[in-house]
Each structure stands twice: as structure tokens, then as C-alpha cells.
Short mmCIF file of C-alpha atoms in Angstrom, two decimals:
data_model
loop_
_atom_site.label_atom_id
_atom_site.label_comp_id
_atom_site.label_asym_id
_atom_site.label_seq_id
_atom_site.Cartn_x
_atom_site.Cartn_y
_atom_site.Cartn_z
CA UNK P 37 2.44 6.94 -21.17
CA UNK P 38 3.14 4.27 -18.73
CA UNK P 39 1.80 3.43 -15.71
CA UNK P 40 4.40 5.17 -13.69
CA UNK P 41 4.34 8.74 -14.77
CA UNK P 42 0.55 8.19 -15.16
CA UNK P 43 0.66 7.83 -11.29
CA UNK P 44 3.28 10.86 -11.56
CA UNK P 45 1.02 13.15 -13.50
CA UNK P 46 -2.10 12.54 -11.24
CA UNK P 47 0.08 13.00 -7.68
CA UNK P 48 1.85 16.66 -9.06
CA UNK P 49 -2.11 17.40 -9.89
CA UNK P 50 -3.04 16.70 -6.71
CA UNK P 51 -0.62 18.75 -4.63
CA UNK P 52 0.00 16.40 -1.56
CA UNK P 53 2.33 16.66 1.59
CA UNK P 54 4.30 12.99 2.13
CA UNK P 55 6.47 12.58 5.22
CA UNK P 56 9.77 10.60 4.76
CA UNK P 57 10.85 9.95 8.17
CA UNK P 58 14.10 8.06 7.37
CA UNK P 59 16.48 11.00 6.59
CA UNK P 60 19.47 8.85 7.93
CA UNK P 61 19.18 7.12 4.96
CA UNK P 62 20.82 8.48 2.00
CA UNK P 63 18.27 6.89 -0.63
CA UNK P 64 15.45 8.64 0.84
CA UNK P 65 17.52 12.00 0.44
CA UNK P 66 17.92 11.43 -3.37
CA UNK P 67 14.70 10.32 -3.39
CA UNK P 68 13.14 13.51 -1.68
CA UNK P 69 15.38 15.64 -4.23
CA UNK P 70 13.86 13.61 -7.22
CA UNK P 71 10.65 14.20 -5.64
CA UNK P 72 11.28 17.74 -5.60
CA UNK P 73 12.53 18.19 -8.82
CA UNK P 74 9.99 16.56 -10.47
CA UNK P 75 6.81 18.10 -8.46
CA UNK P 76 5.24 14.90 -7.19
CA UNK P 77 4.28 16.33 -3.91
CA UNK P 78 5.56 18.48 -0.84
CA UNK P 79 8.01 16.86 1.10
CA UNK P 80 8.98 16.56 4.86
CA UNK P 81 12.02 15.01 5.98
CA UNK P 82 12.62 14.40 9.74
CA UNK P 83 15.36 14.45 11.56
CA UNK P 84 18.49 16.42 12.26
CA UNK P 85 18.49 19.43 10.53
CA UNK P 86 22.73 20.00 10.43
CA UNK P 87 22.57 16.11 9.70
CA UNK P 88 20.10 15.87 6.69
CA UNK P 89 22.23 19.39 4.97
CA UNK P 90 25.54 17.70 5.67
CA UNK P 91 24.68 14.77 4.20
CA UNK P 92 22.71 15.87 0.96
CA UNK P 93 25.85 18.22 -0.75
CA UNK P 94 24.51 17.97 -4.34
CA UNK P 95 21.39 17.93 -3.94
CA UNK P 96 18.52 20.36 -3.62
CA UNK P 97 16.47 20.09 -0.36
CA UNK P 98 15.68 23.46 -0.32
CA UNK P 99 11.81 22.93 -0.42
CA UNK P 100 11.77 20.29 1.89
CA UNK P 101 10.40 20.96 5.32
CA UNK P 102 12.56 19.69 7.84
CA UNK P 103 11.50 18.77 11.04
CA UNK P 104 13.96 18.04 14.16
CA UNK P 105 12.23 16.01 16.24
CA UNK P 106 14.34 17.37 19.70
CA UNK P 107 13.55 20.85 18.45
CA UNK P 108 9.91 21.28 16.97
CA UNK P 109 7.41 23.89 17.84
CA UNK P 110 4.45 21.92 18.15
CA UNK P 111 6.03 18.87 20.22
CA UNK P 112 4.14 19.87 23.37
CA UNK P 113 1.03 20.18 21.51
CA UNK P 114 1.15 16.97 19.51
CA UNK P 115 2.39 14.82 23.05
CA UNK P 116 -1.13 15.76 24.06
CA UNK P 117 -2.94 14.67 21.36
CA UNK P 118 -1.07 11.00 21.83
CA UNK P 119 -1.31 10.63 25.33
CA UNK P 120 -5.25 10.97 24.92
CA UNK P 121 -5.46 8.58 22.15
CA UNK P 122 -3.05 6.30 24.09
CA UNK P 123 -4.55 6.78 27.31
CA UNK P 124 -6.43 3.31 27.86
CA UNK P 125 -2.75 2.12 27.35
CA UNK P 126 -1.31 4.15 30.34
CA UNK P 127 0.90 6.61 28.36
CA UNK P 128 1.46 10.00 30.01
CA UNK P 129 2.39 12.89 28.21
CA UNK P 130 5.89 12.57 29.20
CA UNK P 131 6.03 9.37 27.71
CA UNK P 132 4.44 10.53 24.39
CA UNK P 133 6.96 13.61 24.09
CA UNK P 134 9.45 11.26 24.78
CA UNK P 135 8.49 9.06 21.75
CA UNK P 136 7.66 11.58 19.13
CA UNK P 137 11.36 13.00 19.78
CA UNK P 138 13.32 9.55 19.70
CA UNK P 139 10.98 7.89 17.16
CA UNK P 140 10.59 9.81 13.46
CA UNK P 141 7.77 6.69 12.92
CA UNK P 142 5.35 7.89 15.64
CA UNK P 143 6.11 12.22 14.51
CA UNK P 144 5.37 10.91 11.19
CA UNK P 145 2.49 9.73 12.49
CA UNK P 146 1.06 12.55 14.65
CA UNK P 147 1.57 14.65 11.66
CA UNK P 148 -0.55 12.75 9.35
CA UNK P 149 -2.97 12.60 11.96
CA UNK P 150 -3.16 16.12 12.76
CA UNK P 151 -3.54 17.00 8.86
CA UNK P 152 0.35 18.68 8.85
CA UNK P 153 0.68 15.96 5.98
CA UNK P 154 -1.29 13.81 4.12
CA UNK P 155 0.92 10.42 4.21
CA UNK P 156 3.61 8.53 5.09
CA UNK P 157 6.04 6.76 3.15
CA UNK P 158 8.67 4.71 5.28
CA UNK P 159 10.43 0.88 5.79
CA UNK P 160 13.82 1.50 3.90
CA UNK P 161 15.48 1.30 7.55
CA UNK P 162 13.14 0.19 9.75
CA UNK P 163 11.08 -3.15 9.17
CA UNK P 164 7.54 -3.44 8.77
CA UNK P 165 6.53 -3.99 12.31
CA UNK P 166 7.61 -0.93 13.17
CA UNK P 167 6.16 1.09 10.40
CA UNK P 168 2.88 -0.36 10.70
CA UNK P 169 2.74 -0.63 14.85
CA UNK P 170 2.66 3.93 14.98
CA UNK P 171 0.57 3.42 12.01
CA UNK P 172 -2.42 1.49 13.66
CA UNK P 173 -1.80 2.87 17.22
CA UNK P 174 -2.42 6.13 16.09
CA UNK P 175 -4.13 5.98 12.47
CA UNK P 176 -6.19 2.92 12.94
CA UNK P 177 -8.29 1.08 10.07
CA UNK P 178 -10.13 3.27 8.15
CA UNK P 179 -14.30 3.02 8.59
CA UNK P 180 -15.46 -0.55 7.82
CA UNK P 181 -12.26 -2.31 7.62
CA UNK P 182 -11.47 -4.94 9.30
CA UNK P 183 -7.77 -5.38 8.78
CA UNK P 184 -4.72 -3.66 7.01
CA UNK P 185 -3.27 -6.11 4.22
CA UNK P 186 -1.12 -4.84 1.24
CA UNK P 187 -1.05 -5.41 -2.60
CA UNK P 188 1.41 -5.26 -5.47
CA UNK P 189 0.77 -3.00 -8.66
CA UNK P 190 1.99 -5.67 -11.79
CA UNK P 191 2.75 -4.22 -15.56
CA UNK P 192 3.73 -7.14 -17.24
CA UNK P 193 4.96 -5.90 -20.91
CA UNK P 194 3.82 -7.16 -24.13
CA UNK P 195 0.49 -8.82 -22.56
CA UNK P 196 -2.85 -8.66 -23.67
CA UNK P 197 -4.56 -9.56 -20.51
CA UNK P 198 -5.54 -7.42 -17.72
CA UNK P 199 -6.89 -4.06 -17.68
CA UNK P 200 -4.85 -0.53 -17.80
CA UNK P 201 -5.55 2.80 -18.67
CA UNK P 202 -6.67 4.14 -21.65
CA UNK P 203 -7.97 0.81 -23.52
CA UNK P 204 -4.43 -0.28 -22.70
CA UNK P 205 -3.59 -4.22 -21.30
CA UNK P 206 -1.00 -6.11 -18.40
CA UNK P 207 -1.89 -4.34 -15.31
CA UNK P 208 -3.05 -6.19 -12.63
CA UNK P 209 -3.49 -5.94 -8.77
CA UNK P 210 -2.35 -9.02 -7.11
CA UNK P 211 -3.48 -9.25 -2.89
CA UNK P 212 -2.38 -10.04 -0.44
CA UNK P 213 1.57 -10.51 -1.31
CA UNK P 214 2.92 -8.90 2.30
CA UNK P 215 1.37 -9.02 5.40
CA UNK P 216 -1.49 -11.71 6.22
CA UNK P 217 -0.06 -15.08 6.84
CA UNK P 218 -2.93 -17.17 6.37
CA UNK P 219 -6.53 -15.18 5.76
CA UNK P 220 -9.73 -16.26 7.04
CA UNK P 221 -12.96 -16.60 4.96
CA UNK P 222 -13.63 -13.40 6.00
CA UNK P 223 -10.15 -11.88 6.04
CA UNK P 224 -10.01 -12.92 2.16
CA UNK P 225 -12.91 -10.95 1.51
CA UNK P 226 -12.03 -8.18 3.20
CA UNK P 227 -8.60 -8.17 1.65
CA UNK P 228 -10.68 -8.19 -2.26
CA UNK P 229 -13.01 -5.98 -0.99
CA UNK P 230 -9.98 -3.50 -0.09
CA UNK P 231 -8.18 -4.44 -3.22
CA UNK P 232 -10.97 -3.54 -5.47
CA UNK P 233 -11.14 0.15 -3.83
CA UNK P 234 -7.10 0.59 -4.22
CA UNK P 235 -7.65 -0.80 -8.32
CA UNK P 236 -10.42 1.48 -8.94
CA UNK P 237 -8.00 4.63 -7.20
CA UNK P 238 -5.24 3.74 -9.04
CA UNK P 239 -5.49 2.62 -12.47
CA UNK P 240 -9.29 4.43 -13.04
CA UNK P 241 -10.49 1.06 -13.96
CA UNK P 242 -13.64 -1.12 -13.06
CA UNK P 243 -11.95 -3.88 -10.67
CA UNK P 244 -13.01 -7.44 -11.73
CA UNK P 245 -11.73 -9.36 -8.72
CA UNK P 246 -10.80 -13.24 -9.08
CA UNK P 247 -10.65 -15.42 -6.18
CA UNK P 248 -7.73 -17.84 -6.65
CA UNK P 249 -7.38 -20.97 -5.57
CA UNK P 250 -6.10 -24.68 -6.69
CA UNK P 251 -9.72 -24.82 -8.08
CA UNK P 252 -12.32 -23.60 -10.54
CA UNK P 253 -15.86 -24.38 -9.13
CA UNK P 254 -15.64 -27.15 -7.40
CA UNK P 255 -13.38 -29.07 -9.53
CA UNK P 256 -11.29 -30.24 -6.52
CA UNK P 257 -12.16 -30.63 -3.08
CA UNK P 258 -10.27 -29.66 0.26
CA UNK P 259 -10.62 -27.47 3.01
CA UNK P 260 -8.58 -24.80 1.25
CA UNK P 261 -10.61 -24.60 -1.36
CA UNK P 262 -13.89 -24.18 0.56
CA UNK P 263 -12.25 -21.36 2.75
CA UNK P 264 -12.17 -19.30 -1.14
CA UNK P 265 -15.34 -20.39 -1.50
CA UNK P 266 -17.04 -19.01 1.72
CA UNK P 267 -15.05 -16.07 0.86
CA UNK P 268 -16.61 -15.37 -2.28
CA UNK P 269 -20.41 -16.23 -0.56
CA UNK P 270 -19.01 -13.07 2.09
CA UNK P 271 -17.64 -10.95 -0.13
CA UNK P 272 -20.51 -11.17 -2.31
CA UNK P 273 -23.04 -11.21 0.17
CA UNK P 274 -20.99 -7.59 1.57
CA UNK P 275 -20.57 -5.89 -1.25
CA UNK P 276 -22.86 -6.87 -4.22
CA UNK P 277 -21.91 -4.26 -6.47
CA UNK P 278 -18.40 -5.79 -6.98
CA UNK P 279 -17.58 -7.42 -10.24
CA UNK P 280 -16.33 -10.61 -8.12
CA UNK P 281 -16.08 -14.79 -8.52
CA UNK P 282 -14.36 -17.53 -7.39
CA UNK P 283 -13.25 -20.13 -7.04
CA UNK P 284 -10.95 -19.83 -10.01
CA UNK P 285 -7.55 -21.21 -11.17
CA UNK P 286 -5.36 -18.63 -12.73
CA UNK P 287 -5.32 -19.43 -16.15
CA UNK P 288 -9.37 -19.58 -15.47
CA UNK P 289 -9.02 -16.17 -13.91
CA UNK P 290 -6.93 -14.10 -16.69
CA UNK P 291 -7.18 -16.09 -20.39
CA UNK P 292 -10.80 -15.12 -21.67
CA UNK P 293 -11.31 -18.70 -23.55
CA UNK P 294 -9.97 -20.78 -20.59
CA UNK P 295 -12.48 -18.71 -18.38
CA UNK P 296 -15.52 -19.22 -21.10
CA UNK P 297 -14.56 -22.88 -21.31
CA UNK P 298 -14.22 -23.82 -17.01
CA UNK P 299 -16.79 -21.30 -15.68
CA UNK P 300 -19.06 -19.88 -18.54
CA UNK P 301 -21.70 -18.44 -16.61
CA UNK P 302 -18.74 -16.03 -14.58
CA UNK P 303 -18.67 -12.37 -16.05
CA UNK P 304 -15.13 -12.30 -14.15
CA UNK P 305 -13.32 -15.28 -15.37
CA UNK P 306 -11.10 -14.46 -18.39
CA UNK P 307 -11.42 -10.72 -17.61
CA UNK P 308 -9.93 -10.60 -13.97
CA UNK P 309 -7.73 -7.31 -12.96
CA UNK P 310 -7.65 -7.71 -9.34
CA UNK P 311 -6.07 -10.95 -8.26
CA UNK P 312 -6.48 -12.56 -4.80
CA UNK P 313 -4.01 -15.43 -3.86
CA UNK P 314 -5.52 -17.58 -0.81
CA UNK P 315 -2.03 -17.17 1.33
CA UNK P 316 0.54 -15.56 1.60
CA UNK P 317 2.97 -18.22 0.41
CA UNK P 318 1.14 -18.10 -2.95
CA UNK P 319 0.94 -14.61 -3.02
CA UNK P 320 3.97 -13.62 -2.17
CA UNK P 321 5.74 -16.57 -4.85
CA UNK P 322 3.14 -15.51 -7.13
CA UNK P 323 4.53 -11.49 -7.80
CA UNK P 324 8.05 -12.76 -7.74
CA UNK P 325 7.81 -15.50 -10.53
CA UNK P 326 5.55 -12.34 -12.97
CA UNK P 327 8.29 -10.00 -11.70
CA UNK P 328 11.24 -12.07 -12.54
CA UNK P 329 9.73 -14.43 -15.28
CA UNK P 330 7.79 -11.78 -16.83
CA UNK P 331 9.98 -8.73 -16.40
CA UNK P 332 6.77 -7.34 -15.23
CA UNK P 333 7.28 -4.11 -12.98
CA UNK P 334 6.12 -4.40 -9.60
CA UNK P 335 4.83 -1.24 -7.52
CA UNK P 336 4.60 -1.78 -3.74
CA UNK P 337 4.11 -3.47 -1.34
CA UNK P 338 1.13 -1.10 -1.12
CA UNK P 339 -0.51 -0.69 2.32
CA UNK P 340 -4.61 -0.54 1.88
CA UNK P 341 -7.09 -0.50 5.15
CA UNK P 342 -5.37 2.52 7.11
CA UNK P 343 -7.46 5.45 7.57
CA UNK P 344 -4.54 7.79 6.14
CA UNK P 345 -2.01 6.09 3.80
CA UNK P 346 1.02 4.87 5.38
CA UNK P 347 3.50 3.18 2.66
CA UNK P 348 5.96 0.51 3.57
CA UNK P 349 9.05 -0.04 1.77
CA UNK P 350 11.67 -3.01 1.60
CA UNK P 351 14.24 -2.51 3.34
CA UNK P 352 16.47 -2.84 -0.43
CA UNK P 353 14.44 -0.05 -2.20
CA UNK P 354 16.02 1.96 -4.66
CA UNK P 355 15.90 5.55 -4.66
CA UNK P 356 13.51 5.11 -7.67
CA UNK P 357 11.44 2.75 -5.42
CA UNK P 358 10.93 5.36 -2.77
CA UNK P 359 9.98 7.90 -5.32
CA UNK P 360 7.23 5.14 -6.56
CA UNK P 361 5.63 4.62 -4.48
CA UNK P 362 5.62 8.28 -3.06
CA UNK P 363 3.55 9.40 -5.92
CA UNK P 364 0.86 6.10 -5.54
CA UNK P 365 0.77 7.70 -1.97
CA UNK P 366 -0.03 10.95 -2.91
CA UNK P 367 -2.45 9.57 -5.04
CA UNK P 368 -4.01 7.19 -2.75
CA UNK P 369 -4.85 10.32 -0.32
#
């Protein structure tokens, strides 16, 4: 079974409620009807009700909750609930009613906050920013993080490295490839630290998190490398359970003799799952070349460090994208 309906099989078991706010969007109509069909999770679109039924003929929304923002029951009571959390920002409750009707982000929101659903999955129209802004404002980080950053899901066929389910090999975690520019020390080890939590949910594996950087220990020297180094020395020093070393190269990281031959006394090198790139840049660079080069399939970009999950797409998903990553939201719940 692949990874995919793996992910599939545990989200239908665990009965979830995901709110797809963009129901403008025709994608995210098929998408909720795919949903449907195949029992991922309960579904609520928002937006016009007329609009959404005129504009899904052939499919079957029909156990979809829709919500119309300018005509919900439980506006008034959910304008209150924002205006108190947004308070020390001067929002009345005028101004809070006034968002949750004109923006499906912020409903979306509220409802997740307010248990009415138990995630969000949205960025197919509207950009990152302003999935994440609602997100933070009125989800925050969850307890002990100290910043939202995002991962990619890798299943590179025909590779025996990695870890996946069941004994099986070529799934990987690679962090952060969407969101922080240019981590700190500290932000890098929060971001593995994360990253190792969303491996273990997903894929039911021990996370063995690598580091990555230019370098394997201390075989070159520059400021970049030192900033993975202090990294590890946090991350470590935070969380000493975590199967976790650095600095490694990549090929140090992932190919067990490499790793036995430039850091033999690391239980993670060779053997790393959970893949930290030191920027963005490489990050980001790094999931496109395994994507493209590698034909590997690439799940996300995965949001991790919200209290509630809150999923943001690209803005040139496919329908089969949207359903994706609905079910690794479910899951991640």
C-alpha cells in the first residue's frame, strides 16, 4: 500500500471535520466530492450556498456542510469570541463580525477554534500570508513552540534509503522547504524538533533527524556551518530523547557506508529519515531536484507548530493535491 492511501486509511479511521474555505474555486469542489466519496473526513465548504450548488452540477456535495458566511447562526456568537482574543489589538465586535462574514480564512478559523472542525486546509486562492496571518492571530503556536515552519513528505521510488512503513524504504521528511528564510541556531532546532513530532505522526516511524549542512563534523569551517552546529548542541541539549546529529553532508546523512566512513561514532548518519536543510534556498532547491530528478512524490507544504492544523496549499494544486493533503490533515489532528 503506498504512502498515500496509508494516510487515506488512517484519516477515514479517524473520522475528522476539515474546513475548505475556498469554495470559489472549482478544484476544491472536486476535491471536497472526492473527499466525500472516498470517506476521508467530514467536510465544510464556505461560502455562498446558491453559488457552491450552481457551480458543482455533477458532483455530489450533498454531505458537505455549507456555511454562508452573511447568513450563519452562530456569527454573533463567534464575533465575540474574536473580539476578546483580539482585544489588545483594538477590534470591536463589529469589526470581528465584519471579518468572519467577508473573510472565509478567519470563519475557518473561529471554527477550528471553537471545536466546529478539527482543521483547515486552504492556499489554492489565497497566498500564504493570508492563510497563515487568521491562523496565528487566532490559533497561535501550539505549547512549546516557538515558531510555525513547514515540511515536505518525499517517496522517492525504487530507493533503499530512508524509512517507511511496514519495513518498507524512500520516505523521508525534508524541513524547512516553505516558510523560514534564514533560521537561527535556535530556529533550526526548533524546526527538527517539530519535524521529528510530524515524522513520528505520519509515517509511525522512529524519526532519525540529520542536520545538513556543507559539512560533516567539522570538515569545513564558516559561519554557516557553526550556526548547524549550535543547532545540534540546542536541539540536543532540548530534547535528548531525539535520535539527532549534525553536522552532516547529505550523502553522510542518507548512504549507511558514507555515514560509517565520515562520522562513525553517529547512530544517525547513514540512517537519517528526517532531513533539515540550513535555509530555505537549500531546502526549498533541495525537494524540487528529488521531486523532479527522482520522480519522488512530494506531499505538502505541510504546516507543523500551530496549535490546530492549518494546511497551506500552492496556489497550482491539483484537485488530487487538495485531497492530499486533506487526509495528512485529518491525520495530523
Amino acid at each position: 500500500m503506498s504512502f498515500l492511501e496509508t494516510i487515506k486509511d488512517r484519516a477515514r479511521a479517524a473520522k475528522k471535520t476539515i474546513v475548505l474555505p475556498e469554495s470559489g474555486d472549482i478544484r476544491t469542489l472536486k476535491a471536497a466530492d472526492a473527499i466525500l466519496k472516498e470517506g476521508i473526513s467530514k467536510v465544510i465548504l464556505i461560502g455562498n450556498v446558491k453559488e457552491i450548488k450552481a457551480a458543482s452540477t455533477g458532483l455530489d456535495l450533498s454531505k458537505a456542510e455549507c456555511i454562508d458566511p452573511g447568513d450563519y447562526s452562530k456569527t454573533n456568537e463567534l464575533s465575540e469570541k474574536l473580539a476578546e482574543l483580539r482585544k489588545s489589538k483594538g477590534m470591536t465586535q463589529k469589526e470581528a463580525e465584519e471579518l468572519l462574514k467577508t473573510d472565509p480564512l478567519y470563519l475557518g478559523c473561529m471554527l477550528v477554534k471553537e471545536n466546529l472542525a478539527d482543521g483547515m486546509v486552504a492556499g489554492a486562492v489565497y497566498s500564504t500570508a493570508n492563510v497563515l496571518r487568521p491562523s496565528l492571530q487566532i490559533l497561535k503556536t501550539a505549547p512549546g513552540i516557538k515558531l510555525v515552519s513547514s515540511f515536505f513528505i518525499m517517496v522517492v521510488p525504487d530507493c533503499d534509503l530512508g524509512s517507511g512503513a511496514d519495513g518498507s524504504k524512500g520516505v523521508f521528511l525534508f524541513s524547512d522547504c516553505g516558510l523560514v528564510q534564514n533560521p537561527t541556531a535556535d530556529e533550526l532546532a526548533a524546526i527538527a524538533q517539530s519535524s521529528a513530532e510530524s515524522f513520528r505522526k505520519l509515517v509511525n516511524e522512529e524519526p532519525k533527524v540529520a542536520m545538513l549542512s556543507h559539512s560533516t563534523k567539522g570538515s569545513a569551517k564558516h559561519p554557516d556551518v557553526d550556526k548547524v552546529v549550535e543547532a545540534v548542541r540546542i536541539a540536543k541539549e532540548s530534547a535528548p530523547h531525539l535520535m539527532l546529529d549534525g553536522e552532516l553532508q547529505l550523502d553522510a546523512a542518507i548512504v549507511p557506508e558514507i555515514g560509517k566512513q565520515k562520522a562513525p561514532d553517529s547512530t544517525v548518519a547513514g540512517h537519517a529519515n528526517v532531513l533539515i536543510f540550513p535555509d530555505l534556498d537549500s531546502g526549498n532547491i533541495g525537494y524540487k531536484l528529488v521531486q523532479r530528478m527522482a520522480k519522488a512524490d512530494a506531499y505538502g507544504p505541510i504546516t507543523q507548530g500551530i496549535s490546530k492544523p492549518v494546511n497551506d496549499l500552492s496556489r497550482g494544486c491539483s484537485v488530487d493535491d487538495i485531497v492530499g493533503v486533506t487526509a495528512i490533515t485529518a491525520v495530523l489532528v
